[in-house]
mmCIF file of C-alpha atoms in Angstrom:
data_model
loop_
_atom_site.group_PDB
_atom_site.id
_atom_site.type_symbol
_atom_site.label_atom_id
_atom_site.label_comp_id
_atom_site.label_asym_id
_atom_site.label_seq_id
_atom_site.Cartn_x
_atom_site.Cartn_y
_atom_site.Cartn_z
ATOM 1 C CA MET A 1 172.325 -52.196 127.639
ATOM 2 C CA GLU A 2 175.804 -52.700 129.566
ATOM 3 C CA LYS A 3 176.175 -50.640 133.371
ATOM 4 C CA GLY A 4 179.023 -49.227 132.019
ATOM 5 C CA THR A 5 177.500 -47.673 129.045
ATOM 6 C CA LEU A 6 174.601 -46.897 131.318
ATOM 7 C CA ARG A 7 176.750 -44.683 133.670
ATOM 8 C CA GLY A 8 178.823 -43.263 131.237
ATOM 9 C CA ILE A 9 175.665 -42.045 129.743
ATOM 10 C CA ALA A 10 174.184 -40.694 132.536
ATOM 11 C CA LEU A 11 177.442 -39.537 133.285
ATOM 12 C CA ALA A 12 177.695 -37.208 130.219
ATOM 13 C CA MET A 13 173.928 -35.953 130.489
ATOM 14 C CA ALA A 14 174.666 -34.547 134.386
ATOM 15 C CA ILE A 15 177.400 -32.498 133.699
ATOM 16 C CA ASN A 16 175.935 -31.117 130.737
ATOM 17 C CA PRO A 17 175.628 -27.339 130.537
ATOM 18 C CA ALA A 18 171.910 -27.349 128.866
ATOM 19 C CA LEU A 19 170.675 -30.435 130.780
ATOM 20 C CA SER A 20 171.752 -30.171 134.177
ATOM 21 C CA SER A 21 170.420 -26.563 134.948
ATOM 22 C CA ALA A 22 167.651 -26.771 133.094
ATOM 23 C CA ASP A 23 163.618 -26.608 134.525
ATOM 24 C CA ASP A 24 162.297 -27.559 131.219
ATOM 25 C CA LEU A 25 163.827 -30.808 129.548
ATOM 26 C CA THR A 26 162.149 -29.930 125.899
ATOM 27 C CA PRO A 27 164.156 -29.826 122.658
ATOM 28 C CA GLU A 28 165.071 -26.578 120.936
ATOM 29 C CA GLY A 29 166.035 -28.236 117.833
ATOM 30 C CA ALA A 30 166.691 -31.082 115.733
ATOM 31 C CA SER A 31 168.435 -32.417 112.671
ATOM 32 C CA VAL A 32 168.217 -34.886 110.487
ATOM 33 C CA GLY A 33 171.753 -36.429 108.517
ATOM 34 C CA TYR A 34 172.563 -38.927 105.839
ATOM 35 C CA GLY A 35 176.434 -40.002 105.783
ATOM 36 C CA HIS A 36 178.646 -42.558 104.023
ATOM 37 C CA TYR A 37 181.578 -44.572 105.435
ATOM 38 C CA LEU A 38 185.022 -43.705 104.028
ATOM 39 C CA GLU A 39 186.698 -46.450 102.850
ATOM 40 C CA ASN A 40 186.309 -48.725 100.476
ATOM 41 C CA LYS A 41 186.321 -52.606 102.967
ATOM 42 C CA ALA A 42 182.547 -51.546 103.246
ATOM 43 C CA GLU A 43 179.483 -49.569 101.659
ATOM 44 C CA LEU A 44 177.558 -48.142 104.619
ATOM 45 C CA ASP A 45 175.111 -45.687 105.018
ATOM 46 C CA ASP A 46 174.498 -43.975 107.739
ATOM 47 C CA TYR A 47 170.500 -42.401 108.422
ATOM 48 C CA ARG A 48 170.531 -39.948 111.508
ATOM 49 C CA ALA A 49 168.123 -37.952 113.533
ATOM 50 C CA SER A 50 168.878 -36.157 116.276
ATOM 51 C CA VAL A 51 167.173 -33.696 118.962
ATOM 52 C CA ARG A 52 169.311 -31.088 120.349
ATOM 53 C CA TRP A 53 169.534 -28.276 123.552
ATOM 54 C CA ASN A 54 170.905 -25.411 123.766
ATOM 55 C CA TRP A 55 173.137 -24.539 126.315
ATOM 56 C CA ASN A 56 172.043 -20.904 126.095
ATOM 57 C CA LYS A 57 175.550 -19.704 127.218
ATOM 58 C CA ALA A 58 178.098 -17.942 125.134
ATOM 59 C CA TRP A 59 181.913 -16.906 125.278
ATOM 60 C CA LEU A 60 183.802 -14.455 123.532
ATOM 61 C CA GLU A 61 180.625 -12.143 123.263
ATOM 62 C CA ASP A 62 183.319 -9.017 123.070
ATOM 63 C CA SER A 63 183.600 -9.611 120.105
ATOM 64 C CA ASP A 64 180.933 -8.473 117.303
ATOM 65 C CA THR A 65 182.043 -11.298 114.877
ATOM 66 C CA TRP A 66 182.964 -14.836 116.963
ATOM 67 C CA ARG A 67 180.862 -16.072 119.248
ATOM 68 C CA LEU A 68 181.764 -19.503 121.296
ATOM 69 C CA THR A 69 178.999 -21.519 122.409
ATOM 70 C CA GLY A 70 177.598 -25.147 122.644
ATOM 71 C CA TYR A 71 174.282 -27.743 122.347
ATOM 72 C CA SER A 72 173.622 -30.974 123.239
ATOM 73 C CA ASP A 73 173.048 -33.752 120.852
ATOM 74 C CA LEU A 74 171.037 -37.023 121.281
ATOM 75 C CA ALA A 75 170.816 -38.801 118.513
ATOM 76 C CA ILE A 76 169.616 -42.195 116.739
ATOM 77 C CA ASN A 77 171.603 -43.630 113.486
ATOM 78 C CA PHE A 78 170.978 -46.228 111.489
ATOM 79 C CA TRP A 79 174.283 -48.658 109.617
ATOM 80 C CA ILE A 80 173.099 -50.062 106.610
ATOM 81 C CA SER A 81 175.393 -52.094 104.797
ATOM 82 C CA ARG A 82 174.735 -51.779 100.621
ATOM 83 C CA LEU A 83 176.831 -55.049 100.023
ATOM 84 C CA GLY A 84 175.759 -57.557 97.528
ATOM 85 C CA PRO A 85 176.709 -61.457 96.873
ATOM 86 C CA GLU A 86 179.386 -60.390 94.399
ATOM 87 C CA ASP A 87 181.358 -58.784 97.268
ATOM 88 C CA GLN A 88 181.403 -61.824 99.430
ATOM 89 C CA PRO A 89 180.690 -60.002 102.486
ATOM 90 C CA SER A 90 181.344 -61.679 105.940
ATOM 91 C CA PRO A 91 179.041 -63.990 107.700
ATOM 92 C CA ASP A 92 179.283 -62.770 110.618
ATOM 93 C CA GLY A 93 178.710 -59.274 110.336
ATOM 94 C CA ALA A 94 175.613 -57.353 110.578
ATOM 95 C CA ALA A 95 173.662 -55.530 107.651
ATOM 96 C CA ASN A 96 172.103 -53.657 109.923
ATOM 97 C CA VAL A 97 172.862 -51.444 112.687
ATOM 98 C CA TYR A 98 171.005 -48.839 114.910
ATOM 99 C CA ALA A 99 173.401 -46.829 117.236
ATOM 100 C CA ILE A 100 171.903 -43.556 120.321
ATOM 101 C CA SER A 101 174.699 -41.413 121.004
ATOM 102 C CA PHE A 102 174.859 -38.316 123.035
ATOM 103 C CA SER A 103 177.079 -35.415 122.819
ATOM 104 C CA PRO A 104 177.733 -32.076 123.499
ATOM 105 C CA VAL A 105 179.227 -30.226 120.924
ATOM 106 C CA LEU A 106 181.259 -26.666 121.195
ATOM 107 C CA ARG A 107 180.676 -24.002 118.530
ATOM 108 C CA LEU A 108 182.592 -21.042 116.923
ATOM 109 C CA GLU A 109 180.136 -19.376 115.131
ATOM 110 C CA HIS A 110 181.195 -16.230 112.908
ATOM 111 C CA ASN A 111 178.842 -13.363 112.512
ATOM 112 C CA THR A 112 178.873 -13.032 109.039
ATOM 113 C CA SER A 113 175.963 -11.469 107.904
ATOM 114 C CA ASP A 114 172.402 -10.528 108.559
ATOM 115 C CA ALA A 115 171.572 -13.559 105.954
ATOM 116 C CA MET A 116 174.374 -15.873 107.183
ATOM 117 C CA ARG A 117 176.312 -17.459 110.567
ATOM 118 C CA LEU A 118 179.263 -19.745 109.287
ATOM 119 C CA PHE A 119 180.456 -21.941 112.095
ATOM 120 C CA VAL A 120 182.211 -24.891 113.192
ATOM 121 C CA ASP A 121 181.301 -27.513 115.402
ATOM 122 C CA ALA A 122 183.621 -30.268 117.622
ATOM 123 C CA GLY A 123 181.988 -32.610 119.413
ATOM 124 C CA VAL A 124 182.712 -35.679 121.767
ATOM 125 C CA GLY A 125 180.074 -38.193 123.503
ATOM 126 C CA LEU A 126 179.362 -41.459 124.072
ATOM 127 C CA SER A 127 177.587 -43.936 121.577
ATOM 128 C CA TYR A 128 175.787 -47.607 121.785
ATOM 129 C CA GLN A 129 175.118 -49.483 118.994
ATOM 130 C CA SER A 130 173.145 -52.823 118.891
ATOM 131 C CA LYS A 131 176.619 -54.912 117.265
ATOM 132 C CA LYS A 132 179.421 -55.307 117.474
ATOM 133 C CA ASP A 133 180.648 -56.920 113.895
ATOM 134 C CA ILE A 134 179.813 -55.026 111.131
ATOM 135 C CA GLU A 135 179.470 -56.636 107.482
ATOM 136 C CA LYS A 136 182.085 -55.718 105.149
ATOM 137 C CA LYS A 137 184.497 -57.532 102.157
ATOM 138 C CA LEU A 138 185.318 -60.858 102.237
ATOM 139 C CA LYS A 139 185.888 -62.993 105.297
ATOM 140 C CA SER A 140 186.212 -60.652 108.470
ATOM 141 C CA PRO A 141 183.831 -57.817 109.616
ATOM 142 C CA ILE A 142 184.430 -54.647 110.919
ATOM 143 C CA ASN A 143 184.931 -55.628 114.762
ATOM 144 C CA MET A 144 184.406 -52.528 116.778
ATOM 145 C CA GLY A 145 184.992 -54.350 119.684
ATOM 146 C CA ASP A 146 182.310 -53.670 122.131
ATOM 147 C CA HIS A 147 178.847 -52.830 122.059
ATOM 148 C CA THR A 148 180.220 -48.743 123.923
ATOM 149 C CA GLN A 149 182.030 -46.475 121.207
ATOM 150 C CA PHE A 150 183.229 -42.896 121.948
ATOM 151 C CA GLU A 151 181.249 -40.567 118.846
ATOM 152 C CA ILE A 152 183.623 -38.174 117.793
ATOM 153 C CA ARG A 153 183.032 -35.006 115.368
ATOM 154 C CA THR A 154 183.509 -31.921 113.142
ATOM 155 C CA MET A 155 181.774 -30.582 111.177
ATOM 156 C CA ILE A 156 181.353 -27.050 109.310
ATOM 157 C CA GLY A 157 178.093 -25.105 108.481
ATOM 158 C CA SER A 158 175.469 -21.872 108.124
ATOM 159 C CA ARG A 159 172.987 -21.289 109.649
ATOM 160 C CA PHE A 160 170.303 -18.672 108.057
ATOM 161 C CA GLY A 161 166.949 -17.542 107.816
ATOM 162 C CA ASP A 162 165.019 -14.598 109.326
ATOM 163 C CA GLN A 163 165.755 -16.176 112.818
ATOM 164 C CA MET A 164 168.646 -18.461 111.905
ATOM 165 C CA GLN A 165 166.730 -21.169 112.877
ATOM 166 C CA TYR A 166 167.450 -23.305 109.657
ATOM 167 C CA GLU A 167 171.561 -24.578 109.367
ATOM 168 C CA VAL A 168 173.137 -27.317 107.088
ATOM 169 C CA SER A 169 176.443 -28.818 107.981
ATOM 170 C CA ALA A 170 178.730 -30.982 106.538
ATOM 171 C CA GLY A 171 181.773 -33.014 107.847
ATOM 172 C CA TRP A 172 183.466 -35.515 109.420
ATOM 173 C CA PHE A 173 181.981 -38.441 112.592
ATOM 174 C CA HIS A 174 184.202 -40.789 113.846
ATOM 175 C CA TYR A 175 183.195 -44.057 116.357
ATOM 176 C CA THR A 176 186.351 -45.661 118.055
ATOM 177 C CA ASN A 177 186.530 -47.589 121.476
ATOM 178 C CA ALA A 178 189.905 -46.136 121.961
ATOM 179 C CA ILE A 179 191.978 -47.557 124.665
ATOM 180 C CA LEU A 180 189.087 -49.886 125.523
ATOM 181 C CA ASP A 181 189.395 -52.613 124.146
ATOM 182 C CA ASN A 182 192.110 -55.045 122.236
ATOM 183 C CA GLN A 183 190.154 -56.139 119.254
ATOM 184 C CA LYS A 184 188.823 -52.680 117.591
ATOM 185 C CA GLU A 185 188.404 -50.843 114.473
ATOM 186 C CA ALA A 186 187.183 -47.658 113.944
ATOM 187 C CA LEU A 187 183.751 -46.206 111.267
ATOM 188 C CA ASP A 188 184.663 -43.348 109.522
ATOM 189 C CA PHE A 189 181.216 -41.236 108.073
ATOM 190 C CA GLY A 190 181.352 -38.292 105.810
ATOM 191 C CA VAL A 191 178.018 -36.514 106.737
ATOM 192 C CA LEU A 192 175.666 -34.168 105.314
ATOM 193 C CA GLN A 193 173.128 -32.769 108.190
ATOM 194 C CA PHE A 194 170.127 -30.703 107.980
ATOM 195 C CA GLY A 195 169.204 -28.589 111.150
ATOM 196 C CA TYR A 196 166.026 -26.377 112.897
ATOM 197 C CA TRP A 197 165.845 -24.623 116.012
ATOM 198 C CA TRP A 198 162.634 -23.786 117.071
#
């Protein structure tokens, strides 16, 4: 893993509200998810698993219906290509890629009822992927430019259960190295997740 990537992940973890002040670094939640690449130039499935730390901070607490809080998400993703020989997949692109990411995530939560709370998540973090070039149809691969990427997410979902310990969410994950490299493409996944807080 590159030194710049390690420094970036260390910085993200150091400024993270949950981990910088916590005495106990035991995760307080977990999630699993499935996603699919949103463009037709490739057939990528995303299998995702993460552990989470609740920030245990809230804003807008004067409101009876709205609450702004957040959590930190440490995840591993497996991106698997489903292209067959008939798709003439790019010979230089990897068919199997793993990515490790760390993201602080803001959550705006609506106290909808005693049985359910709706929420919107938004987060920007860092990701390290095992391969820079990913298999796509025809000649050239998806060229991500570097192993280090930004992970951007927007999700909507609902918490439920007698302690609001379960959640389901759906939304969008975007991976890009932005302006860090001239040769770059991005990945966009539509993702469905199930989470549990203990």
